[in-house]
Amino acid sequence: ASDYQREHDALTLYTPALGTDAPRLIANDEALRMVLISRVPGESAVHSDAHWDPLVHYRAGILVRRLHESSAPVISDQFGRQSARRFENAASALGDVLEGSLIAEARLCIARAMDVKTVALVPTHRENHPRHWVIDPGGHVRLIDFGMCEYDPWVVDTFALEHEYWRVDPQLRIAFLEGYDREISEDDEALLRAHHAVRALEGIVDAQKPGAT
Protein backbone atom coordinates (compact mmCIF):
# COMPACT_ATOMS: atom_id res chain seq x y z
CA ALA A 1 0.00 0.00 0.00
CA SER A 2 2.76 2.45 0.89
CA ASP A 3 4.67 1.70 -2.32
CA TYR A 4 1.53 2.30 -4.35
CA GLN A 5 0.76 5.56 -2.59
CA ARG A 6 4.30 6.89 -2.97
CA GLU A 7 4.41 5.96 -6.66
CA HIS A 8 0.98 7.48 -7.30
CA ASP A 9 1.82 10.70 -5.45
CA ALA A 10 5.12 11.05 -7.29
CA LEU A 11 3.54 10.48 -10.70
CA THR A 12 0.75 12.91 -9.88
CA LEU A 13 2.59 15.68 -8.07
CA TYR A 14 6.31 15.61 -8.90
CA THR A 15 7.25 13.80 -12.11
CA PRO A 16 5.06 16.00 -14.37
CA ALA A 17 7.81 18.60 -13.89
CA LEU A 18 10.18 16.18 -15.65
CA GLY A 19 8.00 16.00 -18.76
CA THR A 20 9.05 13.13 -21.02
CA ASP A 21 12.07 12.42 -18.80
CA ALA A 22 9.92 10.25 -16.51
CA PRO A 23 6.95 7.93 -16.97
CA ARG A 24 3.52 9.53 -17.34
CA LEU A 25 0.58 8.30 -15.25
CA ILE A 26 -2.14 6.97 -17.56
CA ALA A 27 -4.51 5.41 -15.02
CA ASN A 28 -4.61 4.01 -11.51
CA ASP A 29 -6.78 1.64 -9.49
CA GLU A 30 -7.01 2.21 -5.73
CA ALA A 31 -8.55 -1.19 -5.03
CA LEU A 32 -5.86 -3.11 -6.92
CA ARG A 33 -3.10 -0.69 -5.88
CA MET A 34 -1.94 -0.52 -9.47
CA VAL A 35 -0.71 2.23 -11.72
CA LEU A 36 -0.60 2.20 -15.51
CA ILE A 37 2.26 4.29 -16.83
CA SER A 38 3.75 5.20 -20.18
CA ARG A 39 6.74 3.29 -21.47
CA VAL A 40 10.08 5.07 -21.12
CA PRO A 41 12.30 4.41 -24.17
CA GLY A 42 15.72 2.90 -23.63
CA GLU A 43 17.25 0.51 -21.13
CA SER A 44 18.56 0.67 -17.58
CA ALA A 45 22.02 2.22 -17.41
CA VAL A 46 23.35 -0.84 -15.57
CA HIS A 47 22.71 -3.01 -18.63
CA SER A 48 25.63 -1.34 -20.41
CA ASP A 49 28.80 0.56 -19.58
CA ALA A 50 26.77 3.76 -19.38
CA HIS A 51 26.57 3.60 -15.58
CA TRP A 52 30.30 4.42 -15.46
CA ASP A 53 30.03 7.31 -17.92
CA PRO A 54 30.57 10.72 -16.23
CA LEU A 55 28.30 12.37 -18.81
CA VAL A 56 25.43 10.08 -17.80
CA HIS A 57 26.00 10.98 -14.14
CA TYR A 58 26.09 14.67 -15.06
CA ARG A 59 22.76 14.40 -16.89
CA ALA A 60 21.29 12.41 -14.00
CA GLY A 61 22.33 15.21 -11.64
CA ILE A 62 20.37 17.71 -13.73
CA LEU A 63 17.35 15.41 -13.74
CA VAL A 64 17.38 14.77 -9.98
CA ARG A 65 17.64 18.51 -9.33
CA ARG A 66 14.51 19.02 -11.45
CA LEU A 67 12.69 16.40 -9.37
CA HIS A 68 13.74 18.11 -6.15
CA GLU A 69 12.51 21.46 -7.44
CA SER A 70 9.16 20.07 -8.62
CA SER A 71 7.54 21.19 -5.37
CA ALA A 72 8.30 23.83 -2.77
CA PRO A 73 10.64 22.63 -0.01
CA VAL A 74 9.30 21.97 3.47
CA ILE A 75 11.43 23.39 6.27
CA SER A 76 11.59 20.99 9.21
CA ASP A 77 13.32 20.78 12.57
CA GLN A 78 12.41 17.09 12.99
CA PHE A 79 14.83 15.25 10.69
CA GLY A 80 17.44 14.66 13.40
CA ARG A 81 14.84 13.54 15.94
CA GLN A 82 13.16 11.21 13.47
CA SER A 83 16.53 9.72 12.52
CA ALA A 84 17.33 9.19 16.20
CA ARG A 85 13.99 7.49 16.82
CA ARG A 86 14.39 5.14 13.86
CA PHE A 87 17.98 4.40 14.85
CA GLU A 88 17.13 3.56 18.46
CA ASN A 89 14.18 1.41 17.41
CA ALA A 90 16.48 -0.59 15.15
CA ALA A 91 19.26 -0.74 17.77
CA SER A 92 16.85 -2.10 20.39
CA ALA A 93 15.67 -4.79 17.96
CA LEU A 94 19.20 -5.98 17.25
CA GLY A 95 20.05 -7.19 20.72
CA ASP A 96 23.61 -8.58 20.71
CA VAL A 97 23.94 -8.89 16.94
CA LEU A 98 26.35 -5.94 16.77
CA GLU A 99 29.10 -4.88 19.12
CA GLY A 100 28.09 -2.00 21.35
CA SER A 101 31.11 0.01 20.17
CA LEU A 102 29.89 -0.12 16.58
CA ILE A 103 26.43 1.10 17.53
CA ALA A 104 27.98 3.84 19.65
CA GLU A 105 30.10 4.94 16.71
CA ALA A 106 27.05 5.05 14.44
CA ARG A 107 25.10 6.91 17.13
CA LEU A 108 27.62 9.77 16.83
CA CYS A 109 26.40 10.27 13.26
CA ILE A 110 22.87 10.70 14.58
CA ALA A 111 24.05 13.18 17.21
CA ARG A 112 25.79 15.31 14.58
CA ALA A 113 22.64 15.40 12.43
CA MET A 114 20.63 16.58 15.44
CA ASP A 115 22.92 19.63 15.56
CA VAL A 116 21.46 20.70 12.20
CA LYS A 117 18.50 22.64 13.51
CA THR A 118 16.46 23.13 10.35
CA VAL A 119 16.46 21.05 7.19
CA ALA A 120 14.88 21.71 3.79
CA LEU A 121 12.94 18.62 2.74
CA VAL A 122 12.24 18.06 -0.97
CA PRO A 123 10.62 15.30 -3.05
CA THR A 124 13.45 12.77 -3.23
CA HIS A 125 13.61 9.60 -5.29
CA ARG A 126 15.33 7.77 -2.39
CA GLU A 127 16.51 4.99 -4.71
CA ASN A 128 18.52 7.20 -7.04
CA HIS A 129 20.86 4.74 -8.74
CA PRO A 130 21.85 3.92 -12.35
CA ARG A 131 19.48 0.94 -12.31
CA HIS A 132 16.69 3.56 -12.28
CA TRP A 133 18.27 5.69 -15.00
CA VAL A 134 17.03 4.75 -18.46
CA ILE A 135 19.33 5.57 -21.37
CA ASP A 136 18.03 5.73 -24.95
CA PRO A 137 20.25 5.13 -28.02
CA GLY A 138 20.94 8.87 -28.24
CA GLY A 139 22.32 8.96 -24.69
CA HIS A 140 19.31 10.76 -23.19
CA VAL A 141 18.79 10.01 -19.49
CA ARG A 142 15.37 9.48 -17.92
CA LEU A 143 14.31 8.58 -14.38
CA ILE A 144 11.97 5.72 -13.41
CA ASP A 145 10.59 3.83 -10.39
CA PHE A 146 9.22 6.20 -7.75
CA GLY A 147 7.90 3.67 -5.22
CA MET A 148 10.24 5.04 -2.51
CA CYS A 149 9.68 8.73 -3.25
CA GLU A 150 9.26 10.87 -0.12
CA TYR A 151 10.23 14.25 1.28
CA ASP A 152 13.79 14.11 2.58
CA PRO A 153 16.97 16.23 2.49
CA TRP A 154 18.25 16.50 -1.09
CA VAL A 155 21.51 14.77 -0.19
CA VAL A 156 19.65 11.50 0.49
CA ASP A 157 19.57 11.05 -3.28
CA THR A 158 23.36 10.69 -3.27
CA PHE A 159 23.19 7.75 -0.82
CA ALA A 160 23.46 4.82 -3.25
CA LEU A 161 25.97 6.68 -5.44
CA GLU A 162 28.17 7.66 -2.53
CA HIS A 163 28.66 4.22 -1.06
CA GLU A 164 29.06 2.49 -4.43
CA TYR A 165 30.01 4.46 -7.53
CA TRP A 166 31.78 7.38 -5.93
CA ARG A 167 34.07 5.10 -3.94
CA VAL A 168 35.30 3.50 -7.16
CA ASP A 169 35.47 6.60 -9.37
CA PRO A 170 35.50 10.04 -7.66
CA GLN A 171 35.04 11.67 -11.09
CA LEU A 172 31.45 10.42 -11.07
CA ARG A 173 30.84 12.40 -7.88
CA ILE A 174 32.17 15.53 -9.54
CA ALA A 175 30.04 14.93 -12.64
CA PHE A 176 26.80 14.32 -10.75
CA LEU A 177 27.24 17.33 -8.48
CA GLU A 178 28.16 19.55 -11.43
CA GLY A 179 24.91 18.50 -13.09
CA TYR A 180 23.02 19.05 -9.86
CA ASP A 181 24.84 22.41 -9.50
CA ARG A 182 25.49 22.10 -5.78
CA GLU A 183 28.24 20.93 -3.46
CA ILE A 184 27.72 18.80 -0.36
CA SER A 185 28.13 21.05 2.68
CA GLU A 186 29.20 19.96 6.17
CA ASP A 187 25.55 19.96 7.26
CA ASP A 188 24.57 17.94 4.18
CA GLU A 189 27.33 15.46 5.04
CA ALA A 190 25.99 15.13 8.59
CA LEU A 191 22.47 14.41 7.31
CA LEU A 192 23.81 11.86 4.84
CA ARG A 193 25.83 10.08 7.55
CA ALA A 194 22.73 9.87 9.74
CA HIS A 195 20.80 8.42 6.81
CA HIS A 196 23.60 5.87 6.35
CA ALA A 197 23.46 4.90 10.04
CA VAL A 198 19.69 4.44 10.04
CA ARG A 199 19.64 2.48 6.78
CA ALA A 200 22.49 0.25 8.00
CA LEU A 201 20.80 -0.74 11.26
CA GLU A 202 17.38 -1.15 9.67
CA GLY A 203 18.97 -3.32 6.97
CA ILE A 204 20.59 -5.56 9.58
CA VAL A 205 17.27 -5.83 11.43
CA ASP A 206 15.56 -6.91 8.20
CA ALA A 207 18.32 -9.46 7.60
CA GLN A 208 17.57 -11.12 10.95
CA LYS A 209 13.93 -11.78 10.08
CA PRO A 210 12.84 -15.33 9.23
CA GLY A 211 13.06 -16.02 5.53
CA ALA A 212 15.32 -13.04 4.80
CA THR A 213 17.65 -13.54 1.86
Tab-separated table of C-alpha atoms in Angstrom:
chain	number	residue	atom	x	y	z
A	1	ALA	CA	0.000	0.000	0.000
A	2	SER	CA	2.760	2.451	0.894
A	3	ASP	CA	4.668	1.703	-2.320
A	4	TYR	CA	1.531	2.300	-4.353
A	5	GLN	CA	0.760	5.565	-2.587
A	6	ARG	CA	4.303	6.894	-2.972
A	7	GLU	CA	4.406	5.959	-6.659
A	8	HIS	CA	0.979	7.477	-7.299
A	9	ASP	CA	1.817	10.704	-5.449
A	10	ALA	CA	5.121	11.051	-7.286
A	11	LEU	CA	3.545	10.482	-10.704
A	12	THR	CA	0.749	12.912	-9.881
A	13	LEU	CA	2.594	15.683	-8.073
A	14	TYR	CA	6.314	15.613	-8.901
A	15	THR	CA	7.246	13.797	-12.111
A	16	PRO	CA	5.064	15.998	-14.373
A	17	ALA	CA	7.813	18.604	-13.889
A	18	LEU	CA	10.185	16.181	-15.654
A	19	GLY	CA	8.000	15.998	-18.760
A	20	THR	CA	9.046	13.133	-21.015
A	21	ASP	CA	12.068	12.420	-18.801
A	22	ALA	CA	9.920	10.254	-16.506
A	23	PRO	CA	6.948	7.925	-16.970
A	24	ARG	CA	3.516	9.529	-17.336
A	25	LEU	CA	0.580	8.298	-15.254
A	26	ILE	CA	-2.143	6.969	-17.563
A	27	ALA	CA	-4.505	5.409	-15.019
A	28	ASN	CA	-4.609	4.010	-11.506
A	29	ASP	CA	-6.779	1.644	-9.486
A	30	GLU	CA	-7.008	2.213	-5.734
A	31	ALA	CA	-8.549	-1.195	-5.028
A	32	LEU	CA	-5.858	-3.106	-6.924
A	33	ARG	CA	-3.097	-0.693	-5.884
A	34	MET	CA	-1.938	-0.523	-9.473
A	35	VAL	CA	-0.705	2.231	-11.717
A	36	LEU	CA	-0.604	2.197	-15.512
A	37	ILE	CA	2.259	4.293	-16.826
A	38	SER	CA	3.748	5.201	-20.181
A	39	ARG	CA	6.742	3.294	-21.469
A	40	VAL	CA	10.076	5.070	-21.122
A	41	PRO	CA	12.299	4.415	-24.166
A	42	GLY	CA	15.723	2.902	-23.632
A	43	GLU	CA	17.252	0.511	-21.125
A	44	SER	CA	18.557	0.670	-17.580
A	45	ALA	CA	22.024	2.225	-17.415
A	46	VAL	CA	23.352	-0.840	-15.569
A	47	HIS	CA	22.711	-3.014	-18.631
A	48	SER	CA	25.633	-1.344	-20.409
A	49	ASP	CA	28.801	0.562	-19.577
A	50	ALA	CA	26.765	3.764	-19.378
A	51	HIS	CA	26.572	3.595	-15.584
A	52	TRP	CA	30.300	4.419	-15.455
A	53	ASP	CA	30.029	7.311	-17.915
A	54	PRO	CA	30.566	10.723	-16.235
A	55	LEU	CA	28.301	12.375	-18.811
A	56	VAL	CA	25.433	10.080	-17.797
A	57	HIS	CA	26.003	10.982	-14.138
A	58	TYR	CA	26.090	14.674	-15.062
A	59	ARG	CA	22.763	14.397	-16.890
A	60	ALA	CA	21.290	12.411	-14.002
A	61	GLY	CA	22.327	15.212	-11.637
A	62	ILE	CA	20.369	17.706	-13.726
A	63	LEU	CA	17.346	15.407	-13.742
A	64	VAL	CA	17.382	14.768	-9.982
A	65	ARG	CA	17.638	18.508	-9.330
A	66	ARG	CA	14.508	19.020	-11.445
A	67	LEU	CA	12.687	16.397	-9.370
A	68	HIS	CA	13.739	18.110	-6.146
A	69	GLU	CA	12.509	21.463	-7.442
A	70	SER	CA	9.159	20.072	-8.620
A	71	SER	CA	7.539	21.186	-5.372
A	72	ALA	CA	8.300	23.834	-2.765
A	73	PRO	CA	10.641	22.627	-0.008
A	74	VAL	CA	9.298	21.971	3.472
A	75	ILE	CA	11.428	23.392	6.268
A	76	SER	CA	11.587	20.985	9.207
A	77	ASP	CA	13.322	20.779	12.572
A	78	GLN	CA	12.408	17.090	12.985
A	79	PHE	CA	14.827	15.248	10.695
A	80	GLY	CA	17.439	14.660	13.399
A	81	ARG	CA	14.842	13.535	15.939
A	82	GLN	CA	13.156	11.207	13.467
A	83	SER	CA	16.527	9.717	12.522
A	84	ALA	CA	17.333	9.188	16.200
A	85	ARG	CA	13.986	7.487	16.821
A	86	ARG	CA	14.394	5.137	13.856
A	87	PHE	CA	17.981	4.405	14.854
A	88	GLU	CA	17.130	3.559	18.464
A	89	ASN	CA	14.180	1.408	17.414
A	90	ALA	CA	16.483	-0.590	15.153
A	91	ALA	CA	19.257	-0.741	17.769
A	92	SER	CA	16.853	-2.104	20.386
A	93	ALA	CA	15.667	-4.790	17.960
A	94	LEU	CA	19.204	-5.981	17.252
A	95	GLY	CA	20.054	-7.186	20.723
A	96	ASP	CA	23.610	-8.578	20.714
A	97	VAL	CA	23.944	-8.893	16.938
A	98	LEU	CA	26.350	-5.942	16.768
A	99	GLU	CA	29.095	-4.876	19.120
A	100	GLY	CA	28.095	-2.003	21.346
A	101	SER	CA	31.109	0.011	20.173
A	102	LEU	CA	29.886	-0.124	16.576
A	103	ILE	CA	26.426	1.095	17.530
A	104	ALA	CA	27.985	3.835	19.650
A	105	GLU	CA	30.098	4.943	16.705
A	106	ALA	CA	27.049	5.048	14.438
A	107	ARG	CA	25.102	6.914	17.129
A	108	LEU	CA	27.621	9.767	16.831
A	109	CYS	CA	26.396	10.265	13.263
A	110	ILE	CA	22.873	10.702	14.582
A	111	ALA	CA	24.051	13.183	17.206
A	112	ARG	CA	25.789	15.307	14.576
A	113	ALA	CA	22.639	15.397	12.432
A	114	MET	CA	20.634	16.579	15.442
A	115	ASP	CA	22.923	19.631	15.556
A	116	VAL	CA	21.460	20.703	12.196
A	117	LYS	CA	18.496	22.635	13.514
A	118	THR	CA	16.461	23.133	10.345
A	119	VAL	CA	16.464	21.048	7.188
A	120	ALA	CA	14.875	21.707	3.792
A	121	LEU	CA	12.936	18.616	2.740
A	122	VAL	CA	12.238	18.064	-0.967
A	123	PRO	CA	10.615	15.304	-3.050
A	124	THR	CA	13.453	12.774	-3.231
A	125	HIS	CA	13.609	9.598	-5.289
A	126	ARG	CA	15.328	7.766	-2.387
A	127	GLU	CA	16.506	4.986	-4.707
A	128	ASN	CA	18.516	7.196	-7.041
A	129	HIS	CA	20.861	4.740	-8.738
A	130	PRO	CA	21.848	3.922	-12.351
A	131	ARG	CA	19.483	0.943	-12.309
A	132	HIS	CA	16.690	3.556	-12.282
A	133	TRP	CA	18.269	5.691	-15.000
A	134	VAL	CA	17.029	4.755	-18.458
A	135	ILE	CA	19.331	5.568	-21.375
A	136	ASP	CA	18.033	5.725	-24.949
A	137	PRO	CA	20.248	5.131	-28.017
A	138	GLY	CA	20.941	8.869	-28.235
A	139	GLY	CA	22.322	8.961	-24.686
A	140	HIS	CA	19.312	10.762	-23.191
A	141	VAL	CA	18.785	10.006	-19.489
A	142	ARG	CA	15.367	9.482	-17.919
A	143	LEU	CA	14.310	8.581	-14.380
A	144	ILE	CA	11.973	5.720	-13.415
A	145	ASP	CA	10.588	3.826	-10.394
A	146	PHE	CA	9.221	6.196	-7.754
A	147	GLY	CA	7.898	3.674	-5.222
A	148	MET	CA	10.241	5.041	-2.514
A	149	CYS	CA	9.679	8.734	-3.247
A	150	GLU	CA	9.256	10.867	-0.115
A	151	TYR	CA	10.226	14.250	1.276
A	152	ASP	CA	13.793	14.109	2.576
A	153	PRO	CA	16.967	16.228	2.485
A	154	TRP	CA	18.249	16.502	-1.089
A	155	VAL	CA	21.505	14.770	-0.185
A	156	VAL	CA	19.651	11.500	0.491
A	157	ASP	CA	19.572	11.047	-3.285
A	158	THR	CA	23.364	10.687	-3.269
A	159	PHE	CA	23.194	7.752	-0.822
A	160	ALA	CA	23.464	4.824	-3.251
A	161	LEU	CA	25.967	6.676	-5.438
A	162	GLU	CA	28.167	7.664	-2.526
A	163	HIS	CA	28.656	4.217	-1.063
A	164	GLU	CA	29.061	2.488	-4.430
A	165	TYR	CA	30.009	4.458	-7.528
A	166	TRP	CA	31.785	7.383	-5.935
A	167	ARG	CA	34.072	5.104	-3.945
A	168	VAL	CA	35.297	3.501	-7.158
A	169	ASP	CA	35.475	6.598	-9.371
A	170	PRO	CA	35.496	10.040	-7.662
A	171	GLN	CA	35.039	11.667	-11.088
A	172	LEU	CA	31.451	10.418	-11.067
A	173	ARG	CA	30.839	12.402	-7.882
A	174	ILE	CA	32.174	15.529	-9.542
A	175	ALA	CA	30.043	14.930	-12.640
A	176	PHE	CA	26.796	14.320	-10.753
A	177	LEU	CA	27.240	17.334	-8.478
A	178	GLU	CA	28.163	19.549	-11.433
A	179	GLY	CA	24.909	18.497	-13.086
A	180	TYR	CA	23.020	19.052	-9.860
A	181	ASP	CA	24.837	22.407	-9.499
A	182	ARG	CA	25.495	22.100	-5.782
A	183	GLU	CA	28.245	20.932	-3.461
A	184	ILE	CA	27.722	18.800	-0.362
A	185	SER	CA	28.135	21.050	2.680
A	186	GLU	CA	29.198	19.958	6.168
A	187	ASP	CA	25.551	19.961	7.261
A	188	ASP	CA	24.572	17.937	4.181
A	189	GLU	CA	27.327	15.458	5.038
A	190	ALA	CA	25.988	15.134	8.588
A	191	LEU	CA	22.472	14.407	7.311
A	192	LEU	CA	23.812	11.863	4.835
A	193	ARG	CA	25.825	10.079	7.552
A	194	ALA	CA	22.727	9.873	9.743
A	195	HIS	CA	20.796	8.420	6.809
A	196	HIS	CA	23.599	5.866	6.350
A	197	ALA	CA	23.457	4.904	10.037
A	198	VAL	CA	19.690	4.444	10.042
A	199	ARG	CA	19.636	2.477	6.781
A	200	ALA	CA	22.487	0.255	8.002
A	201	LEU	CA	20.798	-0.736	11.262
A	202	GLU	CA	17.380	-1.153	9.667
A	203	GLY	CA	18.965	-3.320	6.966
A	204	ILE	CA	20.587	-5.559	9.577
A	205	VAL	CA	17.274	-5.833	11.431
A	206	ASP	CA	15.562	-6.911	8.196
A	207	ALA	CA	18.323	-9.456	7.602
A	208	GLN	CA	17.566	-11.116	10.947
A	209	LYS	CA	13.926	-11.784	10.081
A	210	PRO	CA	12.844	-15.327	9.230
A	211	GLY	CA	13.061	-16.015	5.530
A	212	ALA	CA	15.323	-13.044	4.800
A	213	THR	CA	17.653	-13.541	1.856
